[in-house]
Short mmCIF file of C-alpha atoms in Angstrom, two decimals:
data_model
loop_
_atom_site.label_atom_id
_atom_site.label_comp_id
_atom_site.label_asym_id
_atom_site.label_seq_id
_atom_site.Cartn_x
_atom_site.Cartn_y
_atom_site.Cartn_z
CA MET A 80 0.00 0.00 0.00
CA THR A 81 1.03 3.53 -0.67
CA GLU A 82 1.79 5.36 2.54
CA ILE A 83 0.98 9.00 3.03
CA VAL A 84 3.73 10.49 5.17
CA ALA A 85 5.23 13.81 6.20
CA LEU A 86 7.75 15.43 3.86
CA GLU A 87 10.68 14.75 6.22
CA ALA A 88 9.65 11.10 6.53
CA LEU A 89 9.49 10.84 2.74
CA ALA A 90 12.97 12.31 2.41
CA ALA A 91 14.24 9.88 5.06
CA ARG A 92 13.43 7.03 2.68
CA VAL A 93 16.33 8.06 0.46
CA ALA A 94 19.57 6.58 1.83
CA PRO A 95 23.16 7.63 1.13
CA GLY A 96 24.70 5.67 -1.74
CA GLN A 97 21.39 5.00 -3.48
CA SER A 98 20.67 5.82 -7.09
CA LEU A 99 18.05 8.56 -7.32
CA ALA A 100 16.18 9.27 -10.55
CA ILE A 101 14.67 12.72 -11.11
CA PRO A 102 12.68 14.13 -14.01
CA VAL A 103 13.23 17.07 -16.33
CA ASP A 104 12.08 20.50 -15.04
CA SER A 105 8.85 20.60 -17.06
CA SER A 106 7.59 17.25 -15.71
CA GLY A 107 7.26 18.19 -12.04
CA VAL A 108 10.36 18.38 -9.89
CA ALA A 109 10.21 17.65 -6.16
CA MET A 110 12.08 20.76 -4.99
CA ALA A 111 10.58 20.81 -1.48
CA ALA A 112 11.63 17.19 -1.04
CA THR A 113 15.07 18.10 -2.36
CA ALA A 114 15.31 20.75 0.35
CA ALA A 115 14.30 18.13 2.92
CA LEU A 116 16.96 15.75 1.58
CA LEU A 117 19.62 18.45 1.84
CA GLU A 118 18.40 19.41 5.32
CA ALA A 119 18.84 15.77 6.35
CA GLY A 120 22.42 15.89 5.05
CA ILE A 121 22.05 13.32 2.25
CA ARG A 122 25.38 12.18 0.74
CA ASP A 123 26.82 9.97 -2.01
CA LEU A 124 23.73 9.86 -4.20
CA ARG A 125 24.08 8.37 -7.64
CA LEU A 126 21.91 10.85 -9.47
CA ILE A 127 20.15 9.90 -12.71
CA CYS A 128 18.55 12.78 -14.62
CA VAL A 129 15.63 11.69 -16.81
CA PRO A 130 16.85 12.76 -19.21
CA ILE A 131 18.25 16.16 -18.11
CA SER A 132 18.05 18.37 -15.06
CA GLY A 133 18.51 21.96 -13.98
CA LEU A 134 18.24 23.65 -10.60
CA GLN A 135 17.56 20.43 -8.70
CA ALA A 136 20.71 18.66 -9.90
CA ASP A 137 22.76 21.82 -9.49
CA LEU A 138 21.64 22.24 -5.86
CA LEU A 139 22.43 18.61 -5.03
CA ILE A 140 25.83 18.91 -6.71
CA GLY A 141 26.67 22.20 -5.00
CA ALA A 142 25.72 20.81 -1.61
CA GLY A 143 28.14 17.90 -2.15
CA ALA A 144 25.31 15.38 -2.04
CA ILE A 145 26.19 13.31 -5.08
CA ALA A 146 28.89 10.75 -5.88
CA SER A 147 27.97 10.20 -9.51
CA LEU A 148 25.83 11.82 -12.14
CA GLU A 149 24.22 10.23 -15.18
CA THR A 150 22.64 12.85 -17.43
CA SER A 151 22.19 14.08 -20.97
CA ALA A 152 22.62 17.67 -19.83
CA VAL A 153 22.41 19.98 -16.84
CA SER A 154 21.24 23.51 -17.65
CA LEU A 155 19.20 26.29 -16.06
CA GLY A 156 17.42 26.91 -19.38
CA GLU A 157 16.83 30.59 -20.07
CA ALA A 158 18.84 31.46 -16.94
CA GLY A 159 21.96 29.93 -18.52
CA GLY A 160 24.47 27.26 -17.56
CA ALA A 161 24.32 25.31 -14.31
CA PRO A 162 27.20 26.78 -12.30
CA ARG A 163 27.78 24.07 -9.67
CA PHE A 164 27.57 21.33 -12.30
CA THR A 165 30.18 23.12 -14.41
CA ALA A 166 32.47 23.67 -11.42
CA GLY A 167 31.97 20.09 -10.22
CA VAL A 168 32.93 18.62 -13.60
CA LYS A 169 36.12 20.72 -13.64
CA SER A 170 37.14 19.72 -10.14
CA GLY A 171 36.16 16.08 -10.64
CA ALA A 172 33.76 16.30 -7.68
CA PHE A 173 31.70 13.36 -8.93
CA THR A 174 31.86 10.54 -11.45
CA LEU A 175 30.32 11.72 -14.67
CA ARG A 176 28.29 9.46 -16.93
CA ASP A 177 27.43 11.57 -19.94
CA SER A 178 24.46 10.28 -21.88
CA THR A 179 21.96 11.28 -24.56
CA CYS A 180 18.24 11.70 -23.79
CA PRO A 181 16.78 8.68 -25.62
CA ALA A 182 19.50 6.39 -24.20
CA ILE A 183 18.27 7.20 -20.68
CA TYR A 184 14.67 6.46 -21.70
CA ALA A 185 15.86 3.24 -23.38
CA GLY A 186 17.66 2.16 -20.19
CA LEU A 187 14.50 2.78 -18.15
CA LEU A 188 12.46 0.89 -20.74
CA ALA A 189 14.75 -2.14 -20.40
CA ALA A 190 14.17 -2.10 -16.62
CA GLN A 191 10.44 -1.64 -17.20
CA LYS A 192 10.42 -4.78 -19.33
CA GLY A 193 12.75 -6.77 -17.10
CA VAL A 194 15.44 -7.25 -19.77
CA PRO A 195 19.16 -6.50 -19.35
CA PHE A 196 19.54 -4.04 -22.24
CA MET A 197 17.66 -2.12 -24.90
CA PRO A 198 18.70 -1.48 -28.50
CA ILE A 199 18.52 2.12 -29.66
CA ALA A 200 18.83 3.89 -33.01
CA GLY A 201 21.49 6.48 -33.85
CA ILE A 202 24.45 7.35 -31.54
CA ILE A 203 27.00 5.56 -33.78
CA GLY A 204 29.86 7.98 -34.51
CA SER A 205 29.41 9.85 -31.23
CA ASP A 206 32.31 10.03 -28.74
CA LEU A 207 29.75 9.14 -26.07
CA LEU A 208 30.37 5.51 -27.08
CA GLY A 209 33.99 5.99 -26.05
CA VAL A 210 33.20 7.41 -22.62
CA ARG A 211 30.37 4.95 -21.95
CA PRO A 212 32.04 1.52 -22.04
CA ASP A 213 28.77 0.08 -20.74
CA TRP A 214 27.20 0.90 -24.13
CA GLN A 215 27.95 -1.47 -26.99
CA VAL A 216 27.57 -1.51 -30.74
CA ILE A 217 26.36 -4.92 -31.90
CA ASP A 218 25.33 -6.55 -35.16
CA SER A 219 21.58 -6.88 -34.97
CA PRO A 220 21.01 -10.56 -34.14
CA VAL A 221 17.61 -10.63 -35.87
CA GLY A 222 15.86 -8.79 -38.71
CA GLU A 223 17.66 -6.34 -40.97
CA ALA A 224 21.47 -6.77 -40.89
CA ARG A 225 22.83 -3.58 -39.36
CA LYS A 226 24.80 -2.14 -36.48
CA VAL A 227 22.80 -1.08 -33.47
CA VAL A 228 23.71 0.44 -30.11
CA VAL A 229 22.59 -1.34 -26.94
CA VAL A 230 22.44 0.31 -23.52
CA PRO A 231 22.08 -1.43 -20.16
CA ALA A 232 18.88 -1.33 -18.12
CA ILE A 233 18.57 1.58 -15.68
CA SER A 234 16.82 0.51 -12.52
CA PRO A 235 17.03 3.39 -10.04
CA ASP A 236 16.80 2.61 -6.32
CA VAL A 237 14.46 5.56 -5.90
CA ALA A 238 12.43 7.77 -8.25
CA LEU A 239 11.32 11.13 -6.88
CA PHE A 240 8.96 13.66 -8.48
CA HIS A 241 6.24 16.20 -7.75
CA ALA A 242 2.66 16.13 -9.10
CA PRO A 243 -0.51 18.18 -8.60
CA GLU A 244 -2.55 15.59 -6.73
CA ALA A 245 -3.00 12.07 -5.47
CA ASP A 246 -6.07 10.33 -4.10
CA ARG A 247 -6.31 8.63 -0.69
CA ALA A 248 -5.37 5.27 -2.24
CA GLY A 249 -2.12 6.71 -3.59
CA ASN A 250 -3.03 7.01 -7.27
CA VAL A 251 -1.16 10.01 -8.67
CA ARG A 252 -2.29 12.33 -11.44
CA ILE A 253 0.57 12.71 -13.92
CA GLY A 254 -1.42 14.08 -16.87
CA ARG A 255 0.36 13.38 -20.12
CA HIS A 256 3.76 13.36 -18.42
CA ARG A 257 4.20 9.68 -19.16
CA GLU A 258 7.93 9.94 -18.47
CA LEU A 259 6.94 9.95 -14.80
CA ALA A 260 5.29 6.57 -15.30
CA ASN A 261 8.42 5.29 -17.13
CA LEU A 262 10.44 6.44 -14.13
CA ALA A 263 8.16 4.68 -11.66
CA TYR A 264 7.95 1.44 -13.67
CA ALA A 265 11.76 1.19 -13.76
CA ALA A 266 12.51 2.29 -10.19
CA LYS A 267 12.61 -0.04 -7.20
CA ARG A 268 10.80 2.60 -5.11
CA THR A 269 8.88 5.69 -6.10
CA LEU A 270 8.39 8.69 -3.82
CA VAL A 271 5.99 11.44 -4.84
CA THR A 272 5.19 14.84 -3.41
CA VAL A 273 1.87 16.45 -4.31
CA GLU A 274 0.17 19.80 -3.94
CA ARG A 275 -2.85 18.10 -2.34
CA ILE A 276 -4.60 14.83 -1.60
CA VAL A 277 -8.10 14.60 -3.05
CA ASP A 278 -11.06 12.62 -1.71
CA ARG A 279 -12.33 11.40 -5.07
CA ASN A 280 -10.99 8.22 -6.68
CA LEU A 281 -8.70 9.22 -9.56
CA LEU A 282 -9.34 5.88 -11.30
CA GLU A 283 -13.10 6.49 -11.27
CA SER A 284 -13.57 7.50 -14.91
CA GLU A 285 -11.69 6.63 -18.09
CA ASP A 286 -10.86 10.31 -18.62
CA SER A 287 -9.30 10.66 -15.22
CA ALA A 288 -7.63 7.23 -15.12
CA ALA A 289 -5.80 7.86 -18.43
CA GLY A 290 -3.67 10.50 -16.77
CA VAL A 291 -2.96 8.59 -13.58
CA LEU A 292 -0.04 6.57 -12.26
CA PRO A 293 -1.65 3.76 -10.23
CA SER A 294 -0.68 3.39 -6.56
CA LEU A 295 0.86 -0.02 -7.36
CA TYR A 296 3.97 1.88 -8.48
CA VAL A 297 3.93 4.48 -5.71
CA ASP A 298 5.52 3.70 -2.35
CA ALA A 299 5.02 6.92 -0.45
CA ILE A 300 3.41 10.30 -0.91
CA ALA A 301 3.89 13.53 1.01
CA ILE A 302 2.05 16.79 0.67
CA ALA A 303 4.27 19.72 -0.29
CA ALA A 304 2.42 22.91 -1.19
CA ARG A 305 4.19 24.72 -4.02
CA GLY A 306 6.48 21.73 -3.89
CA ALA A 307 8.17 22.41 -7.24
CA TRP A 308 9.01 26.05 -6.43
CA PRO A 309 10.94 27.84 -7.85
CA LEU A 310 10.35 25.52 -10.81
CA ALA A 311 7.01 25.31 -12.57
CA LEU A 312 4.30 22.75 -12.01
CA TRP A 313 2.14 22.11 -15.06
CA ASP A 314 -1.45 23.37 -14.81
CA GLU A 315 -0.65 24.82 -11.36
CA TYR A 316 1.99 27.57 -11.38
CA PRO A 317 4.72 28.96 -13.64
CA ALA A 318 8.42 28.96 -12.84
CA ASP A 319 9.68 31.76 -10.60
CA GLU A 320 12.05 33.19 -13.22
CA ALA A 321 13.45 35.87 -10.92
CA GLU A 322 14.35 33.32 -8.26
CA ILE A 323 16.06 31.03 -10.79
CA ALA A 324 17.99 34.01 -12.20
CA ARG A 325 18.99 34.92 -8.62
CA TYR A 326 20.28 31.38 -8.13
CA ALA A 327 22.17 31.48 -11.44
CA ALA A 328 23.94 34.67 -10.36
CA MET A 329 24.67 33.66 -6.77
CA ALA A 330 25.80 30.09 -7.51
CA ARG A 331 28.65 31.31 -9.69
CA SER A 332 30.83 31.26 -6.58
CA GLU A 333 31.05 28.68 -3.83
CA GLU A 334 30.23 31.31 -1.15
CA GLY A 335 27.33 32.66 -3.18
CA PHE A 336 25.98 29.14 -3.53
CA ARG A 337 26.23 28.52 0.23
CA ALA A 338 24.35 31.75 0.90
CA TYR A 339 21.64 30.80 -1.59
CA LEU A 340 21.33 27.30 -0.19
CA SER A 341 20.84 28.54 3.34
CA THR A 342 18.04 30.97 2.32
CA PHE A 343 16.48 28.31 0.10
CA LEU A 344 16.34 25.83 2.98
CA SER A 345 14.91 28.36 5.45
CA HIS A 346 12.35 29.53 2.87
CA ARG A 347 11.18 25.97 2.39
CA LYS A 348 10.80 25.55 6.14
CA GLN A 349 8.59 28.65 6.33
CA VAL A 350 6.33 27.32 3.56
CA ALA A 351 6.08 23.99 5.38
CA MET B 27 25.38 48.33 -37.60
CA SER B 28 21.96 46.72 -37.47
CA SER B 29 20.17 46.68 -34.14
CA GLU B 30 19.88 43.64 -31.92
CA ARG B 31 16.23 43.32 -32.88
CA GLU B 32 16.97 43.44 -36.63
CA ARG B 33 19.68 40.84 -36.17
CA ARG B 34 17.25 38.47 -34.47
CA GLU B 35 14.52 39.18 -37.01
CA ILE B 36 16.78 38.19 -39.92
CA LEU B 37 17.64 34.94 -38.13
CA ILE B 38 14.00 34.14 -37.39
CA ALA B 39 12.88 34.87 -40.96
CA THR B 40 15.81 32.85 -42.40
CA ILE B 41 14.84 29.89 -40.24
CA ALA B 42 11.25 30.09 -41.48
CA ASP B 43 12.60 30.00 -45.06
CA LEU B 44 14.90 27.03 -44.28
CA LEU B 45 11.91 25.13 -42.92
CA ASP B 46 9.77 25.73 -45.99
CA GLY B 47 8.03 22.55 -47.15
CA ILE B 48 8.21 20.61 -43.89
CA SER B 49 5.14 19.41 -42.05
CA HIS B 50 6.51 18.72 -38.55
CA VAL B 51 9.34 20.56 -36.85
CA ALA B 52 10.56 19.91 -33.32
CA VAL B 53 12.37 22.54 -31.26
CA GLY B 54 14.61 21.70 -28.34
CA ALA B 55 15.03 23.36 -24.97
CA SER B 56 16.36 26.95 -24.73
CA SER B 57 15.86 27.75 -28.40
CA PRO B 58 13.72 30.90 -28.67
CA ILE B 59 14.94 31.95 -32.13
CA PRO B 60 14.40 28.54 -33.77
CA ALA B 61 11.00 28.33 -32.05
CA ALA B 62 10.11 31.77 -33.39
CA GLY B 63 11.23 30.71 -36.89
CA ALA B 64 9.03 27.62 -36.75
CA MET B 65 6.08 29.68 -35.50
CA LEU B 66 6.64 32.19 -38.29
CA LEU B 67 6.50 29.41 -40.91
CA ARG B 68 3.32 28.07 -39.34
CA ALA B 69 1.67 31.50 -39.27
CA ARG B 70 2.76 32.29 -42.83
CA ASN B 71 1.51 28.97 -44.19
CA ALA B 72 -1.82 29.48 -42.41
CA ARG B 73 -2.08 33.02 -43.83
CA ASP B 74 -1.25 31.87 -47.37
CA GLY B 75 -3.49 28.80 -47.29
CA LYS B 76 -0.49 26.46 -47.52
CA ALA B 77 -0.14 23.06 -45.84
CA PRO B 78 -0.39 23.28 -42.04
CA VAL B 79 2.79 22.98 -39.96
CA ARG B 80 3.03 21.06 -36.72
CA ILE B 81 5.44 22.37 -34.10
CA SER B 82 6.62 20.48 -31.04
CA ILE B 83 8.46 22.61 -28.54
CA LEU B 84 10.12 20.60 -25.81
CA GLY B 85 9.05 21.76 -22.38
CA SER B 86 6.06 23.72 -23.70
CA GLN B 87 2.50 22.83 -22.73
CA GLN B 88 0.80 24.91 -25.37
CA HIS B 89 3.03 24.13 -28.36
CA ASN B 90 3.23 20.43 -27.83
CA PHE B 91 0.74 17.78 -28.93
CA PHE B 92 2.62 14.75 -27.60
CA THR B 93 0.79 12.61 -25.07
CA ASN B 94 3.27 9.80 -24.51
CA GLY B 95 5.86 11.55 -22.40
CA GLY B 96 9.43 12.58 -23.02
CA ILE B 97 10.17 9.53 -25.14
CA GLU B 98 7.58 10.39 -27.80
CA LEU B 99 9.72 12.93 -29.67
CA PHE B 100 12.49 10.34 -29.96
CA ASP B 101 10.12 7.57 -31.04
CA CYS B 102 8.50 9.96 -33.49
CA ALA B 103 11.90 10.80 -35.02
CA ALA B 104 12.72 7.08 -35.30
CA GLN B 105 9.45 6.55 -37.19
CA GLY B 106 10.34 9.30 -39.66
CA ARG B 107 7.61 11.62 -38.41
CA VAL B 108 9.85 14.59 -37.57
CA ASP B 109 11.07 16.51 -40.63
CA ALA B 110 13.23 19.18 -39.05
CA PHE B 111 15.09 19.96 -35.84
CA PHE B 112 17.72 22.35 -34.54
CA LEU B 113 21.06 21.59 -32.97
CA GLY B 114 23.76 23.93 -31.76
CA GLY B 115 27.19 23.37 -30.36
CA GLY B 116 29.88 24.93 -28.26
CA GLN B 117 32.04 23.78 -31.16
CA ILE B 118 31.01 22.88 -34.69
CA ASP B 119 33.59 21.60 -37.17
CA GLY B 120 33.92 21.71 -40.93
CA GLN B 121 32.64 18.13 -41.22
CA GLY B 122 29.42 19.15 -39.46
CA ASN B 123 30.25 17.35 -36.21
CA ILE B 124 28.99 19.07 -33.08
CA ASN B 125 30.31 19.28 -29.53
CA LEU B 126 27.87 20.06 -26.73
CA VAL B 127 30.09 18.64 -23.97
CA GLY B 128 33.23 20.76 -23.55
CA THR B 129 36.75 21.65 -24.61
CA GLY B 130 39.97 19.88 -23.71
CA ASP B 131 40.36 16.40 -22.31
CA TYR B 132 37.24 14.58 -21.18
CA PRO B 133 35.89 14.31 -18.50
CA ARG B 134 37.57 17.24 -16.71
CA THR B 135 37.07 19.52 -19.67
CA GLY B 136 38.50 23.06 -19.50
CA VAL B 137 35.15 24.51 -20.47
CA ARG B 138 32.09 22.41 -19.74
CA TRP B 139 28.77 22.86 -21.55
CA PRO B 140 25.42 21.37 -20.47
CA GLY B 141 25.75 18.06 -22.35
CA SER B 142 24.75 16.24 -25.52
CA PHE B 143 20.96 16.30 -24.96
CA GLY B 144 19.33 14.17 -27.69
CA SER B 145 21.84 15.14 -30.39
CA ALA B 146 23.69 11.82 -30.73
CA TYR B 147 20.41 10.19 -31.69
CA LEU B 148 18.40 12.89 -33.47
CA TYR B 149 21.26 13.81 -35.86
CA HIS B 150 20.90 10.31 -37.34
CA LEU B 151 17.13 10.36 -37.66
CA ILE B 152 15.86 13.81 -38.63
CA PRO B 153 16.37 14.70 -42.31
CA ARG B 154 16.58 18.47 -42.01
CA VAL B 155 18.75 19.36 -39.02
CA ILE B 156 19.53 23.06 -38.96
CA LEU B 157 22.68 23.90 -37.06
CA PHE B 158 22.05 27.16 -35.26
CA ARG B 159 24.76 29.00 -33.38
CA GLU B 160 24.63 32.77 -32.96
CA GLU B 161 28.27 33.35 -32.05
CA HIS B 162 30.32 33.24 -35.24
CA SER B 163 33.95 32.96 -34.20
CA PRO B 164 37.00 30.75 -34.71
CA ARG B 165 36.55 29.31 -31.21
CA VAL B 166 33.11 27.97 -32.17
CA PHE B 167 33.78 27.02 -35.81
CA VAL B 168 36.84 24.84 -35.44
CA PRO B 169 38.67 22.47 -37.81
CA LYS B 170 37.93 19.52 -35.50
CA VAL B 171 35.71 19.39 -32.40
CA ASP B 172 37.27 18.26 -29.10
CA PHE B 173 34.36 15.93 -28.39
CA VAL B 174 31.88 14.57 -30.93
CA SER B 175 28.46 14.69 -29.27
CA ALA B 176 26.90 13.84 -32.61
CA ARG B 177 28.58 12.97 -35.91
CA ALA B 178 27.25 14.43 -39.15
CA ILE B 179 28.09 11.58 -41.49
CA THR B 180 28.58 7.89 -40.72
CA PRO B 181 29.24 5.90 -43.90
CA GLU B 182 29.25 2.69 -41.85
CA VAL B 183 25.54 3.01 -40.98
CA ARG B 184 22.61 3.98 -43.14
CA ARG B 185 20.74 7.03 -41.87
CA ARG B 186 18.16 9.52 -43.06
CA GLY B 187 19.21 12.31 -40.73
CA GLY B 188 21.93 14.90 -40.70
CA PRO B 189 22.87 18.54 -41.17
CA TYR B 190 21.00 20.63 -43.74
CA ALA B 191 22.30 24.14 -43.09
CA LEU B 192 24.30 26.20 -40.61
CA LEU B 193 22.94 29.57 -39.52
CA THR B 194 24.96 32.07 -37.48
CA ASN B 195 24.86 35.76 -36.59
CA MET B 196 26.89 36.48 -39.70
CA ALA B 197 26.00 33.97 -42.38
CA LEU B 198 24.07 31.03 -43.75
CA PHE B 199 25.86 27.89 -45.02
CA ASP B 200 24.49 24.85 -46.81
CA PHE B 201 25.78 21.42 -45.88
CA ASP B 202 26.72 19.02 -48.66
CA ARG B 203 26.34 15.47 -47.38
CA GLU B 204 28.19 13.97 -50.34
CA ALA B 205 31.21 16.25 -49.93
CA GLY B 206 30.86 16.27 -46.15
CA GLY B 207 31.32 20.01 -45.74
CA PHE B 208 29.77 23.46 -45.73
CA ALA B 209 29.28 25.97 -48.57
CA LEU B 210 28.56 29.64 -47.90
CA ARG B 211 25.07 30.55 -49.14
CA SER B 212 24.58 34.11 -47.97
CA VAL B 213 25.99 36.74 -45.63
CA HIS B 214 23.77 38.83 -43.31
CA PRO B 215 24.05 42.59 -43.61
CA PRO B 216 26.31 44.38 -42.73
CA PHE B 217 28.90 41.59 -42.91
CA THR B 218 31.09 40.70 -45.89
CA PRO B 219 32.50 37.39 -47.16
CA ALA B 220 35.87 38.55 -45.79
CA ASP B 221 34.35 38.82 -42.28
CA ILE B 222 33.14 35.24 -42.63
CA ARG B 223 36.57 33.98 -43.71
CA GLU B 224 38.18 35.77 -40.79
CA ASN B 225 35.78 34.34 -38.23
CA THR B 226 35.45 30.76 -39.43
CA GLY B 227 38.06 28.29 -38.23
CA PHE B 228 37.21 25.59 -40.75
CA ALA B 229 37.48 25.43 -44.56
CA TYR B 230 34.29 25.79 -46.62
CA GLU B 231 33.23 26.35 -50.22
CA GLU B 232 32.64 29.94 -51.24
CA PRO B 233 30.83 30.90 -54.45
CA GLU B 234 32.26 33.67 -56.65
CA VAL B 235 29.33 35.93 -55.89
CA VAL B 236 28.01 35.74 -52.35
CA ARG B 237 24.41 36.86 -51.85
CA GLU B 238 23.23 39.05 -49.01
CA THR B 239 20.75 37.31 -46.71
CA PRO B 240 17.38 38.94 -47.46
CA ARG B 241 15.79 41.10 -44.77
CA PRO B 242 12.26 40.07 -43.80
CA ASP B 243 9.53 41.94 -45.73
CA THR B 244 6.92 44.17 -44.06
CA ALA B 245 4.21 41.50 -43.90
CA THR B 246 6.63 39.03 -42.32
CA LEU B 247 7.75 41.63 -39.78
CA ALA B 248 4.15 42.37 -38.84
CA LEU B 249 3.49 38.68 -38.15
CA LEU B 250 6.74 38.33 -36.28
CA ARG B 251 6.34 41.37 -34.03
CA GLY B 252 2.72 40.56 -33.25
CA ARG B 253 1.42 37.03 -33.24
CA ILE B 254 4.79 35.25 -33.04
CA LEU B 255 6.03 37.11 -29.96
CA ASP B 256 2.70 36.42 -28.23
CA GLU B 257 2.94 32.71 -29.02
CA LEU B 258 6.55 32.64 -27.93
CA ALA B 259 5.88 34.19 -24.52
CA GLU B 260 4.51 30.98 -22.99
CA THR B 261 7.78 29.06 -23.42
CA TYR B 262 10.33 31.86 -23.64
CA PRO B 263 8.94 34.71 -21.54
CA ALA B 264 12.23 36.53 -21.07
CA PHE B 265 13.09 36.44 -24.77
CA ALA B 266 9.62 37.57 -25.89
CA ARG B 267 9.72 40.42 -23.36
CA THR B 268 13.09 41.70 -24.63
CA MET B 269 11.90 41.59 -28.24
CA LYS B 270 8.70 43.46 -27.33
CA GLN B 271 10.61 46.07 -25.38
CA ALA B 272 12.89 46.67 -28.36
CA ALA B 273 9.84 47.46 -30.50
#
């Protein structure tokens, strides 16, 4: 059964050393839970960005919370480059596993289907193949004779995201953000924060059920109002551009980042 | 010297022209000018009663008809249902290879960029990839990229996708997939072919007479400054605001 817990209790379910999968900014990013993780002093995460990340990854990197990073990109979008990511790559602060977006989805798909790898089109000729020895180019064993890249299954220990609402049974509305379902199918555990818990059954009608991740895949839910702030949450609120720009400017230096982090954490506490 | 707004307007209108004839164009993250170019083509085709244009902007709610999550764009490209896309690069070389990762020795690159995004895959699968990079300088346009995020030509594997053109602040190049290199098509005012030679670090073909990139006409400008900026504001609020303020 899906448990409904407090935000701190949800964050406590992520242990140091685990692999943590997080979605792209537009999907619904659990920023309040990220603050709770940082507050709890999380360390040595193996972060997997599905398929890219921005502020969330940069905060975790800057706080020294990650040991390795698998991603297709880290960027603050219109606010520019991700400063702690850039600095961390230069100083070798974490093990870097550069990827390309569809390869991350393919890895999740392999885990979703319980197979060890997934073939994927393209990629041949890219230097990514050289820096990802776990990717292979094989001769297709069936069908048309051609070279094809295979990537290993990605089965994250924990998936974490934020959504508008869940019902009392733990069904979560994800709209058309099916990547959140792909994340949950592949992950060993899925933790979700929501704006609110609703009394109606989200599986009640076909219309509603089509946009829902069933509670089968959801281990724990916590309420976090404005839980994606300063990032956007679809259908709920836009990104706080000024705040993200403020982060981009402050995080250019280590001291600036520390100052930002401390205000960010205290702000989150006030909201909670 | 043309103003910042005129510079952007030429780029947007050129992109709309480069996309002519396509039916589905996808636009990646952080690409306001390509998105504006795609929207301009769509608006122009609608105005002129031409075939409708579908636009998928990654990360947009309004300009995105996908319902199967982040993977759908990539599946769609693999099925041959995406005609055009845009890629950039911290470095782009004369063979059309792009580097979105960084300079120097991997992994502790001297300069680090965000990462390869979907480039390694989409470059193989989308027929009309427009390389778009505003900065036109020898540090961007290099003889050989330090890291190949995505390779332009791979004779060892059959592919439908690859570079179609390269558009910069100064010029427009065509890409010749047979020859595996760029040819200068036109130069944006006020630049000259000599400026292009001076600022391009790779070799390219240059015709005897180099055209000037046409400025957008009045009707195009009216569409662009009105409807297009309004449409753009949902995904690229900061960019749309700056363009409006310049008006």
